[in-house]
Coordinates of C-alpha atoms in Angstrom, one line a residue:
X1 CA 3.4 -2.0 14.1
X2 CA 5.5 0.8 16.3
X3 CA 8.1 -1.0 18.6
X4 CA 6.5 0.4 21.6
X5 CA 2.6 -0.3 22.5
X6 CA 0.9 3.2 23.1
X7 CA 0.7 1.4 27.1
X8 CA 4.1 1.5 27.0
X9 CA 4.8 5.1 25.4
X10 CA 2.5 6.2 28.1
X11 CA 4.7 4.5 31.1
X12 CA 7.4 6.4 30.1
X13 CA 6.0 9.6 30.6
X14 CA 5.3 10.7 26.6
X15 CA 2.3 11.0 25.5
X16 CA 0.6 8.2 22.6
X17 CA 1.3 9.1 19.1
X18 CA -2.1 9.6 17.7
X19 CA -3.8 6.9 15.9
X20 CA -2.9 7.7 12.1
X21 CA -6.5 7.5 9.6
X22 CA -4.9 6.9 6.5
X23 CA -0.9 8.0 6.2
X24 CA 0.8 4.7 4.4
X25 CA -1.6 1.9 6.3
X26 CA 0.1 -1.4 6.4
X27 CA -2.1 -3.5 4.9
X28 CA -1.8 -7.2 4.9
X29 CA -1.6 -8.9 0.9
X30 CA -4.9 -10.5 1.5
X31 CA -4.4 -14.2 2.9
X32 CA -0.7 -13.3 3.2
X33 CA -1.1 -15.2 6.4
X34 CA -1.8 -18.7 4.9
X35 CA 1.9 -20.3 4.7
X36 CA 0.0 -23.8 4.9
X37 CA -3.7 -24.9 4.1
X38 CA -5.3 -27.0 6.5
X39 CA -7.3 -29.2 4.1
X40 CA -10.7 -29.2 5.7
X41 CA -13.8 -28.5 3.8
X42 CA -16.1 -27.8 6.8
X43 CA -16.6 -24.9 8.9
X44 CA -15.4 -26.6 11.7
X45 CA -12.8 -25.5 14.0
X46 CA -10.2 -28.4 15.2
X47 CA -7.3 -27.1 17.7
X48 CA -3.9 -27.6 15.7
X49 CA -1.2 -30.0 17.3
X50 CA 1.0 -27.3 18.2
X51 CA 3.5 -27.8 21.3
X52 CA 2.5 -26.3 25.3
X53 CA 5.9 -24.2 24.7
X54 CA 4.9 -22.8 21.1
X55 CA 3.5 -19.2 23.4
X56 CA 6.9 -19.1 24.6
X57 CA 8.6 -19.4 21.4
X58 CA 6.1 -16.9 19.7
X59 CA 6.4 -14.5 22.5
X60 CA 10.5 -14.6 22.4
X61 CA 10.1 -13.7 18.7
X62 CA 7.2 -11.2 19.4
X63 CA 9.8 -9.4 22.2
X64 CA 10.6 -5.5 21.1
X65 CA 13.6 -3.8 21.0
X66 CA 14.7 -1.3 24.0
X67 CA 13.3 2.1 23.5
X68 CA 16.7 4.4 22.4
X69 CA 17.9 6.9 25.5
X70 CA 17.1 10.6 24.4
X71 CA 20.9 10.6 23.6
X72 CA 20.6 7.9 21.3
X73 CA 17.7 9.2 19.7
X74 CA 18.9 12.3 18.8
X75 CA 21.9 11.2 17.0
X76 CA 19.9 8.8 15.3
X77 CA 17.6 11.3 14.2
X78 CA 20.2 13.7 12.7
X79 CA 21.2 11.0 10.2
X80 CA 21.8 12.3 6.9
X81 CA 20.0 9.7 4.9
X82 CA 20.7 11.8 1.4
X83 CA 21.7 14.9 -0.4
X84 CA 19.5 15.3 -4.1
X85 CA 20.8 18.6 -6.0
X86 CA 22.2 19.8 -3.1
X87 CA 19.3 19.6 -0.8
X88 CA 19.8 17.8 2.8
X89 CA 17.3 14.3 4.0
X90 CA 17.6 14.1 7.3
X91 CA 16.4 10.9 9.3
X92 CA 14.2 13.9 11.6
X93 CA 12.7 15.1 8.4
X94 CA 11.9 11.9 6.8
X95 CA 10.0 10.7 10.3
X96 CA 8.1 14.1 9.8
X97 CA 7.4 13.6 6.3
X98 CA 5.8 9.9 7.5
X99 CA 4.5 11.2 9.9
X100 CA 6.5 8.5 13.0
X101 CA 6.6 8.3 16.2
X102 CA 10.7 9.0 16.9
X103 CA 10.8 5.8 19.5
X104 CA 9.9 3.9 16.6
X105 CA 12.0 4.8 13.9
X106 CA 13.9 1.3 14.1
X107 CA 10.5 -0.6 13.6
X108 CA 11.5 -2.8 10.6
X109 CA 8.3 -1.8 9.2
X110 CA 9.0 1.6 9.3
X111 CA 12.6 1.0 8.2
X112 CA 11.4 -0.5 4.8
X113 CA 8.8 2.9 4.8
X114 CA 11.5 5.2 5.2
X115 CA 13.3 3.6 2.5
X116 CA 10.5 3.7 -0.1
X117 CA 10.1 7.2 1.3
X118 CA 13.2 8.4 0.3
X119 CA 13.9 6.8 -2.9
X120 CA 10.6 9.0 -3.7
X121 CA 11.6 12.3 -2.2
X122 CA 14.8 11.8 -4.1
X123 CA 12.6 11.5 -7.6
X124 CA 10.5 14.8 -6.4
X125 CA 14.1 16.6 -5.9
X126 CA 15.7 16.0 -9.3
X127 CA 12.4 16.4 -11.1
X128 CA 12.2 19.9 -9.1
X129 CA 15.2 21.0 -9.9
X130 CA 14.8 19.7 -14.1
X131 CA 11.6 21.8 -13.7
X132 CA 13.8 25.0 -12.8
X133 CA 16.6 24.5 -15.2
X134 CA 13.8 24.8 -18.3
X135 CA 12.5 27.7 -16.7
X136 CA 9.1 26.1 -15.3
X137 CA 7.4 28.1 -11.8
X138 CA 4.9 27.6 -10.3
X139 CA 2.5 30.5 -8.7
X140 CA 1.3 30.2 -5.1
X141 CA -2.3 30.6 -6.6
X142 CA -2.1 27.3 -9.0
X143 CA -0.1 25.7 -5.4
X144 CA -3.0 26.8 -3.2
X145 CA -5.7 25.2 -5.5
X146 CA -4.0 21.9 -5.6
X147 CA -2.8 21.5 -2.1
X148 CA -6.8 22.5 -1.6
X149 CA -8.0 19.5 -4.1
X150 CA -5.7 17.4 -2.5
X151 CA -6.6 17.9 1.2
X152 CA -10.0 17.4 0.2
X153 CA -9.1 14.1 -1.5
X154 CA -7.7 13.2 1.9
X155 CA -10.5 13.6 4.1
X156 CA -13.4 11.8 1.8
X157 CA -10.5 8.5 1.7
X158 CA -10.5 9.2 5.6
X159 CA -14.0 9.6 6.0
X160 CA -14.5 6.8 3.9
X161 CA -12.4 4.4 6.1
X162 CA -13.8 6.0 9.6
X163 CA -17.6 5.9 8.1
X164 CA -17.8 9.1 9.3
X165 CA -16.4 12.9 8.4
X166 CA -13.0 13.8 9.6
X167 CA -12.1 17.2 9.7
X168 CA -8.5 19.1 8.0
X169 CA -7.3 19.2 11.8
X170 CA -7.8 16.1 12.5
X171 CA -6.3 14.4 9.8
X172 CA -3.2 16.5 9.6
X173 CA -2.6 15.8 13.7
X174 CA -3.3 11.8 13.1
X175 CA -0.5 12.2 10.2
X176 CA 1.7 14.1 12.7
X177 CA 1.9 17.3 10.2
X178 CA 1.7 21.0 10.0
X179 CA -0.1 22.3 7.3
X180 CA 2.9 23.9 5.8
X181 CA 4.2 20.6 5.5
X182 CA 1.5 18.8 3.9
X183 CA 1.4 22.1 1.5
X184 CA 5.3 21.6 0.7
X185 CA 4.7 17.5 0.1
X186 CA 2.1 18.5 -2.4
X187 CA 4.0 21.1 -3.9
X188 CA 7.1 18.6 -4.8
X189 CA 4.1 16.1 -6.1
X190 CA 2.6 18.8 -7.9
X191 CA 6.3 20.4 -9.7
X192 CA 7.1 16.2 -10.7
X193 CA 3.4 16.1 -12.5
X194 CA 4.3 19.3 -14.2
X195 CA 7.3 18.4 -15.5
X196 CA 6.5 15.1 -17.0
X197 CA 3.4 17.1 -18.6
X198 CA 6.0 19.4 -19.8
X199 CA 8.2 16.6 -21.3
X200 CA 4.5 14.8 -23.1
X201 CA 3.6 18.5 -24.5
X202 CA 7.4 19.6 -25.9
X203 CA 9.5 21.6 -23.7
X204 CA 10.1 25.5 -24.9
X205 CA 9.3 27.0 -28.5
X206 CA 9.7 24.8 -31.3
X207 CA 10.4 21.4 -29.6
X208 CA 8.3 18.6 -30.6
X209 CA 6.8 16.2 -27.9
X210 CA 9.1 13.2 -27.0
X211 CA 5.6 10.9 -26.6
X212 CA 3.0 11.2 -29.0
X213 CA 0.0 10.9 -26.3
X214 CA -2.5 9.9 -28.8
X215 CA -4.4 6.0 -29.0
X216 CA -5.3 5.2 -32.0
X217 CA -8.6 3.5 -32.3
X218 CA -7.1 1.1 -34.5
X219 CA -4.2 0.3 -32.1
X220 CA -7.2 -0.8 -29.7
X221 CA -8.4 -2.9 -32.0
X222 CA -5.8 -4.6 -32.9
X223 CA -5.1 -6.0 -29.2
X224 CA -8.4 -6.5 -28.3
X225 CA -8.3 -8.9 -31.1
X226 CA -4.9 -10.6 -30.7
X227 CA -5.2 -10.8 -26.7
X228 CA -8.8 -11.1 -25.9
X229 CA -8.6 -13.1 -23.3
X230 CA -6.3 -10.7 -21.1
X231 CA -9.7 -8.8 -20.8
X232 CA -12.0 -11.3 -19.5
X233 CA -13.0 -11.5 -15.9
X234 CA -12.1 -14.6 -14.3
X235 CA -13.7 -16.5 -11.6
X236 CA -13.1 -15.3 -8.4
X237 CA -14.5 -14.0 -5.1
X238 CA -13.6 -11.1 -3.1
X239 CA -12.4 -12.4 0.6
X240 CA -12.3 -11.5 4.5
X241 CA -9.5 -12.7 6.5
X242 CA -9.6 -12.6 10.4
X243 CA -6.6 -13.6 12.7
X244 CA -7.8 -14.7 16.4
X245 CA -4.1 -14.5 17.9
X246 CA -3.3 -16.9 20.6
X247 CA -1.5 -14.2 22.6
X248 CA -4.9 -12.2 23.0
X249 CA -6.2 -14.7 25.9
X250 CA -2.5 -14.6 27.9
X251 CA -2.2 -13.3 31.3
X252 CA 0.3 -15.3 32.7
X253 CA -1.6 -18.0 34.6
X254 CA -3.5 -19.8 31.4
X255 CA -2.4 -22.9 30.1
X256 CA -1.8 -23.2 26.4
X257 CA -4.5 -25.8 26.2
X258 CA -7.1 -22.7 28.3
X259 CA -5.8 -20.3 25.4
X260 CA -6.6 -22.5 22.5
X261 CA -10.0 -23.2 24.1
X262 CA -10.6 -19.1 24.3
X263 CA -9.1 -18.5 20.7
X264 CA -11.4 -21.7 19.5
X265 CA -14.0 -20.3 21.1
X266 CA -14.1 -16.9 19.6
X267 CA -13.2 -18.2 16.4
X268 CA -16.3 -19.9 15.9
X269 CA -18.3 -16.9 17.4
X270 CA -16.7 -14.8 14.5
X271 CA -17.3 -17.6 11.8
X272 CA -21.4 -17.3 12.9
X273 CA -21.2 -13.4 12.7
X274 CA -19.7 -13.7 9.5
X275 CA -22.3 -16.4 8.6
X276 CA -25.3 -14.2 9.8
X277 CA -24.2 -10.5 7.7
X278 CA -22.2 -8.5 10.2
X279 CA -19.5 -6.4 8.4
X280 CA -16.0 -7.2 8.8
X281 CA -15.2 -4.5 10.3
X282 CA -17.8 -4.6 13.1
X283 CA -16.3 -8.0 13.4
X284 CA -12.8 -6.7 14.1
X285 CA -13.9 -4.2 16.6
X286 CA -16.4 -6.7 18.8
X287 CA -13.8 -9.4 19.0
X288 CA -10.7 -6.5 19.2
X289 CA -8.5 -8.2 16.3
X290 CA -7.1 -4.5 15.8
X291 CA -6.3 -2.0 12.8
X292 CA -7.2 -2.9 9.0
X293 CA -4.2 -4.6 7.8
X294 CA -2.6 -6.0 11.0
X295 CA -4.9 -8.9 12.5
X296 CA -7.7 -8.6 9.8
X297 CA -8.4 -7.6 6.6
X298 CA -11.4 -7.1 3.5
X299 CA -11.1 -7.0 -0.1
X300 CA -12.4 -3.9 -1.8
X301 CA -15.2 -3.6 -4.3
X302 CA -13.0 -4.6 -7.4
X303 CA -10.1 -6.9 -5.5
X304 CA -11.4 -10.4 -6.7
X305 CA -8.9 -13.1 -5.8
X306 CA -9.0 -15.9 -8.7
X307 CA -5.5 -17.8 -7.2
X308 CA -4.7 -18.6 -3.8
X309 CA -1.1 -19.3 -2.4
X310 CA -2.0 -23.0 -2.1
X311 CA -3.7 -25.4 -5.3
X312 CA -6.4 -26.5 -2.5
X313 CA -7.5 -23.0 -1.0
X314 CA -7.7 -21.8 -4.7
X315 CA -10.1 -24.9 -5.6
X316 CA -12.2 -24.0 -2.9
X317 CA -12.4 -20.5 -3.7
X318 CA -13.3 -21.3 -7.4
X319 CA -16.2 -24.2 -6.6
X320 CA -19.1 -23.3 -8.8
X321 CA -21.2 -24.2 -5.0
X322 CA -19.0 -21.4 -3.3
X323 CA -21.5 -18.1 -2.2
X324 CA -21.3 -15.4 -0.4
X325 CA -20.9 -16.2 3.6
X326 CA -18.7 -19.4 3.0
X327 CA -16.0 -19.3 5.3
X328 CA -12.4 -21.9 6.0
X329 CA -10.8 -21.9 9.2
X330 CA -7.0 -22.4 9.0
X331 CA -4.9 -23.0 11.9
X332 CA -1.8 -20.8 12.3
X333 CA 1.3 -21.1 14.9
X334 CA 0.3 -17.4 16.4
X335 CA -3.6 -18.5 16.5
X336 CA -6.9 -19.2 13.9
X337 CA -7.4 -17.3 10.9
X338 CA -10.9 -17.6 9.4
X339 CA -11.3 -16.9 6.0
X340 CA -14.6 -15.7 4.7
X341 CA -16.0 -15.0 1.1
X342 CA -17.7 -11.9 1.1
X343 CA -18.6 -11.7 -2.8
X344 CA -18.9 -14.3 -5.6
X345 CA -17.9 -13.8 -9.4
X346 CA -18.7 -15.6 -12.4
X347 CA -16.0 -15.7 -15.3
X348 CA -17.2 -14.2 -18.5
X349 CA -16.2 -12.4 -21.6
X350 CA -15.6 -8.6 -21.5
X351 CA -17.3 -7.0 -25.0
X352 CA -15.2 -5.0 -26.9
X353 CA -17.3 -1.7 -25.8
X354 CA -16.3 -2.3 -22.5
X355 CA -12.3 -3.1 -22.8
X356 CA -12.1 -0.3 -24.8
X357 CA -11.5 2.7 -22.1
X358 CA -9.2 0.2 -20.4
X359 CA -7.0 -0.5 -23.1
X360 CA -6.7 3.1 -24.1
X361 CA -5.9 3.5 -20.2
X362 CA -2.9 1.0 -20.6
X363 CA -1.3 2.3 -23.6
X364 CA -1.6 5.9 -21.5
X365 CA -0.1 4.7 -18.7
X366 CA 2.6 2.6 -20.4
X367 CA 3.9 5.6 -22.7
X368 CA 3.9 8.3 -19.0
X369 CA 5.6 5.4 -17.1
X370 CA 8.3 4.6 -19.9
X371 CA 9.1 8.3 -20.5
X372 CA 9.4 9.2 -16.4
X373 CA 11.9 6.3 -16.2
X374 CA 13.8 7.3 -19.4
X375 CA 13.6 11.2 -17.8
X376 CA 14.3 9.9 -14.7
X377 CA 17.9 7.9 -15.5
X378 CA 18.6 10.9 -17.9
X379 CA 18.9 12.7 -14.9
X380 CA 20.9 10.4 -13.0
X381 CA 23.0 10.6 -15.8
X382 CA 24.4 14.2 -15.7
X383 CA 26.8 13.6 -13.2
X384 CA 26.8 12.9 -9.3
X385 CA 23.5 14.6 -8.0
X386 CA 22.6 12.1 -5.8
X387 CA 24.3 10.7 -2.5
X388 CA 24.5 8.3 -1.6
X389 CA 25.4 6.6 -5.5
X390 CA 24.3 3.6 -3.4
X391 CA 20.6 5.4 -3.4
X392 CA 21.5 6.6 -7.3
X393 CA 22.1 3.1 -8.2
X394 CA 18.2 2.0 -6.7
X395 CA 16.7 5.1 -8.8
X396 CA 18.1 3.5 -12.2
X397 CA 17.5 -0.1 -11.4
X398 CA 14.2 0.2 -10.9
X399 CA 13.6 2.8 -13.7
X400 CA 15.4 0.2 -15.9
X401 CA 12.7 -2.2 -14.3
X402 CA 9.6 -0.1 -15.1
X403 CA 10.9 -0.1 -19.1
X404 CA 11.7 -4.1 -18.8
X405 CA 8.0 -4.9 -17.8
X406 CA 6.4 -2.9 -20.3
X407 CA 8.5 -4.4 -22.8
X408 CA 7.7 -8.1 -21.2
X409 CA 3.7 -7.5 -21.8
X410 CA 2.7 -9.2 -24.8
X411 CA 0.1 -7.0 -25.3
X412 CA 2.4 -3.9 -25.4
X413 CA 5.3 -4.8 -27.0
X414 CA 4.4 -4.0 -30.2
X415 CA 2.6 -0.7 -29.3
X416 CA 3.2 2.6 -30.9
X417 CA 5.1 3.9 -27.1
X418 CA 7.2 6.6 -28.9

């Protein structure tokens, strides 16, 4: 969330950033909200014990930093955050690339975005530049094409989460871009694939392939056999969470004891709506619980959840009685948060037939992710090309990561990766 409401943006005489459709959506870990489970079994709804002054305490927490002066702002917005190759990150560049609303930029959300943000631009710039030093260019043509494919890929994931189509222009003004900047995002994306193709296929005349790309069918076998189990589906069921926030029923004359009635009220109203078929979302938007991600939340078609963060939630989850419809209501400090199962699943055996593509997919993506981070602290290697060596120093440590997990699955470690 921005550190200014778009109420307040608008009192200060600036107009509301737009609503962004998909950009990097914040979305909740599903039942990252459930520190504690409450232990009941019902569907009931019981008001948790909490103190008359817990609002207050919630509400000193909830309080927003100061909006910067325009002074402020623009200092803080000519940050250099790094130089790759040569080539200047400014903080005004990155809040572009992200697509940010300037008064936000401190949002501690946004912080931790910006950070991913540039450790990534940094990986685009040194692959870029690898790319020209062994001669590879790319024509506008092949840039047009892909920058096309990828716009298009945009809009159906947009459409998708709006249920409805969503236009080039609106989807570039929601992600606060020009089209020459979504075209030169693309481009860096499209110069990094390149290259790492490059490096699988043998770079120049002569030069053999540093990964041999091929899966042997006997290489598939061989795992299946020795780590079956790794491929069967377990029990699980795919989950709605809903948070009815205290702070939603405040206007300065309620009682705690009135707002817990309200949120209590409107929690079971959502529980029968869930109960009776109506989709999550339509639940979110009748009882206003906000954006995907920030007060509720719904598991995709594949994301089955077979382990909860607490023993008692995941034996509930996993009753052979649980159906589709089930729902637990948990008590939280900032409000209720119903849970709701929207999917049930069965544990079974996966046939070798059908763990074949996704084995071959594994071994694929486990040879392309060891050589980009082998590449990747090569690079790092050849002297100081990256400032600060603070953001250097990230780049290896998580390359070195990537090549420690692939070496820690059992099922991988003694795969042909070379």
């Amino acid at each position: 969330m921005g550190s200014m409401s778009r109420v307040e943006a608008s009192q200060i005489g600036r107009p509301a950033p737009p609503v962004r459709i998909l950009g990097r959506m914040r979305r909740l870990p599903l039942l990252a909200l459930v520190l504690v489970f409450a232990g009941c079994e019902s569907d009931d709804i019981t008001p948790s014990p909490i103190p008359a002054n817990a609002l207050a305490g919630a509400a000193n927490a909830r309080a927003q930093p100061q909006p910067l002066s325009a002074d402020e702002r623009g200092t803080r917005l000519d940050q250099l955050l790094a130089v790759v190759e040569g080539k200047p990150l400014t903080m005004r560049m990155m809040i572009r690339r992200l697509g940010i609303d300037p008064a936000d930029v401190d949002d501690p959300d946004n912080q931790e975005e910006i950070q991913k943000e540039t450790k990534s631009w940094a990986k685009e710039q040194l692959y870029e530049k690898a790319a020209e030093r062994i001669g590879l260019r790319l024509q506008a043509a092949r840039v047009d094409a892909f920058v096309e494919e990828r716009i298009e890929q945009k809009l159906e994931q947009a459409a998708e989460e709006l249920g409805r189509p969503v236009t080039r222009e609106e989807f570039l003004r929601t992600e606060g871009l020009t089209w020459a900047e979504f075209r030169e995002q693309q481009r860096g994306l499209l110069m990094r694939r390149l290259y790492i193709q490059k490096i699988l296929t043998g770079i120049g005349s002569g030069t053999r392939p540093q990964i041999d790309m091929a899966v042997s069918p006997a290489e598939v076998r061989r795992i299946y056999g020795q780590h079956r189990e790794m491929f069967d589906e377990k029990a699980g069921a795919r989950l709605a969470q809903f948070r009815v926030p205290y702070d939603k029923y405040e206007d300065g004359e309620r009682d705690f004891l009135e707002i817990e009635e309200l949120t209590t009220r409107d929690a079971t109203r959502l529980v029968a709506d869930f109960k009776a078929g109506m989709d999550a979302a339509k639940i979110a938007e009748k009882y206003e619980l906000g954006e995907e991600g920030a007060g509720w939340a719904a598991a995709r078609k594949d994301q089955f959840m077979s382990q909860a963060p607490d023993p008692q939630l995941t034996s509930w989850l996993l009753d052979p009685a649980r159906q589709k419809g089930d729902t637990q209501t948990l008590p939280l400090p900032t409000g209720i948060q119903v849970i709701g199962v929207l999917e049930t699943r069965k544990a079974r055996r996966v046939p070798f037939e059908e763990a074949y593509q996704s084995i071959v997919d594994q071994l694929t993506f486990a040879k392309q992710a060891q050589l980009e981070a082998t590449s990747l602290i090569d690079l790092l290697s050849k002297g100081r090309v990256v400032w600060p060596e603070s953001l250097a120093d990230e780049l290896v440590v998580e390359a070195r990561e990537v090549l420690a997990k692939i070496q820690e699955l059992d099922h991988l470690r003694g795969a042909r990766l070379r």
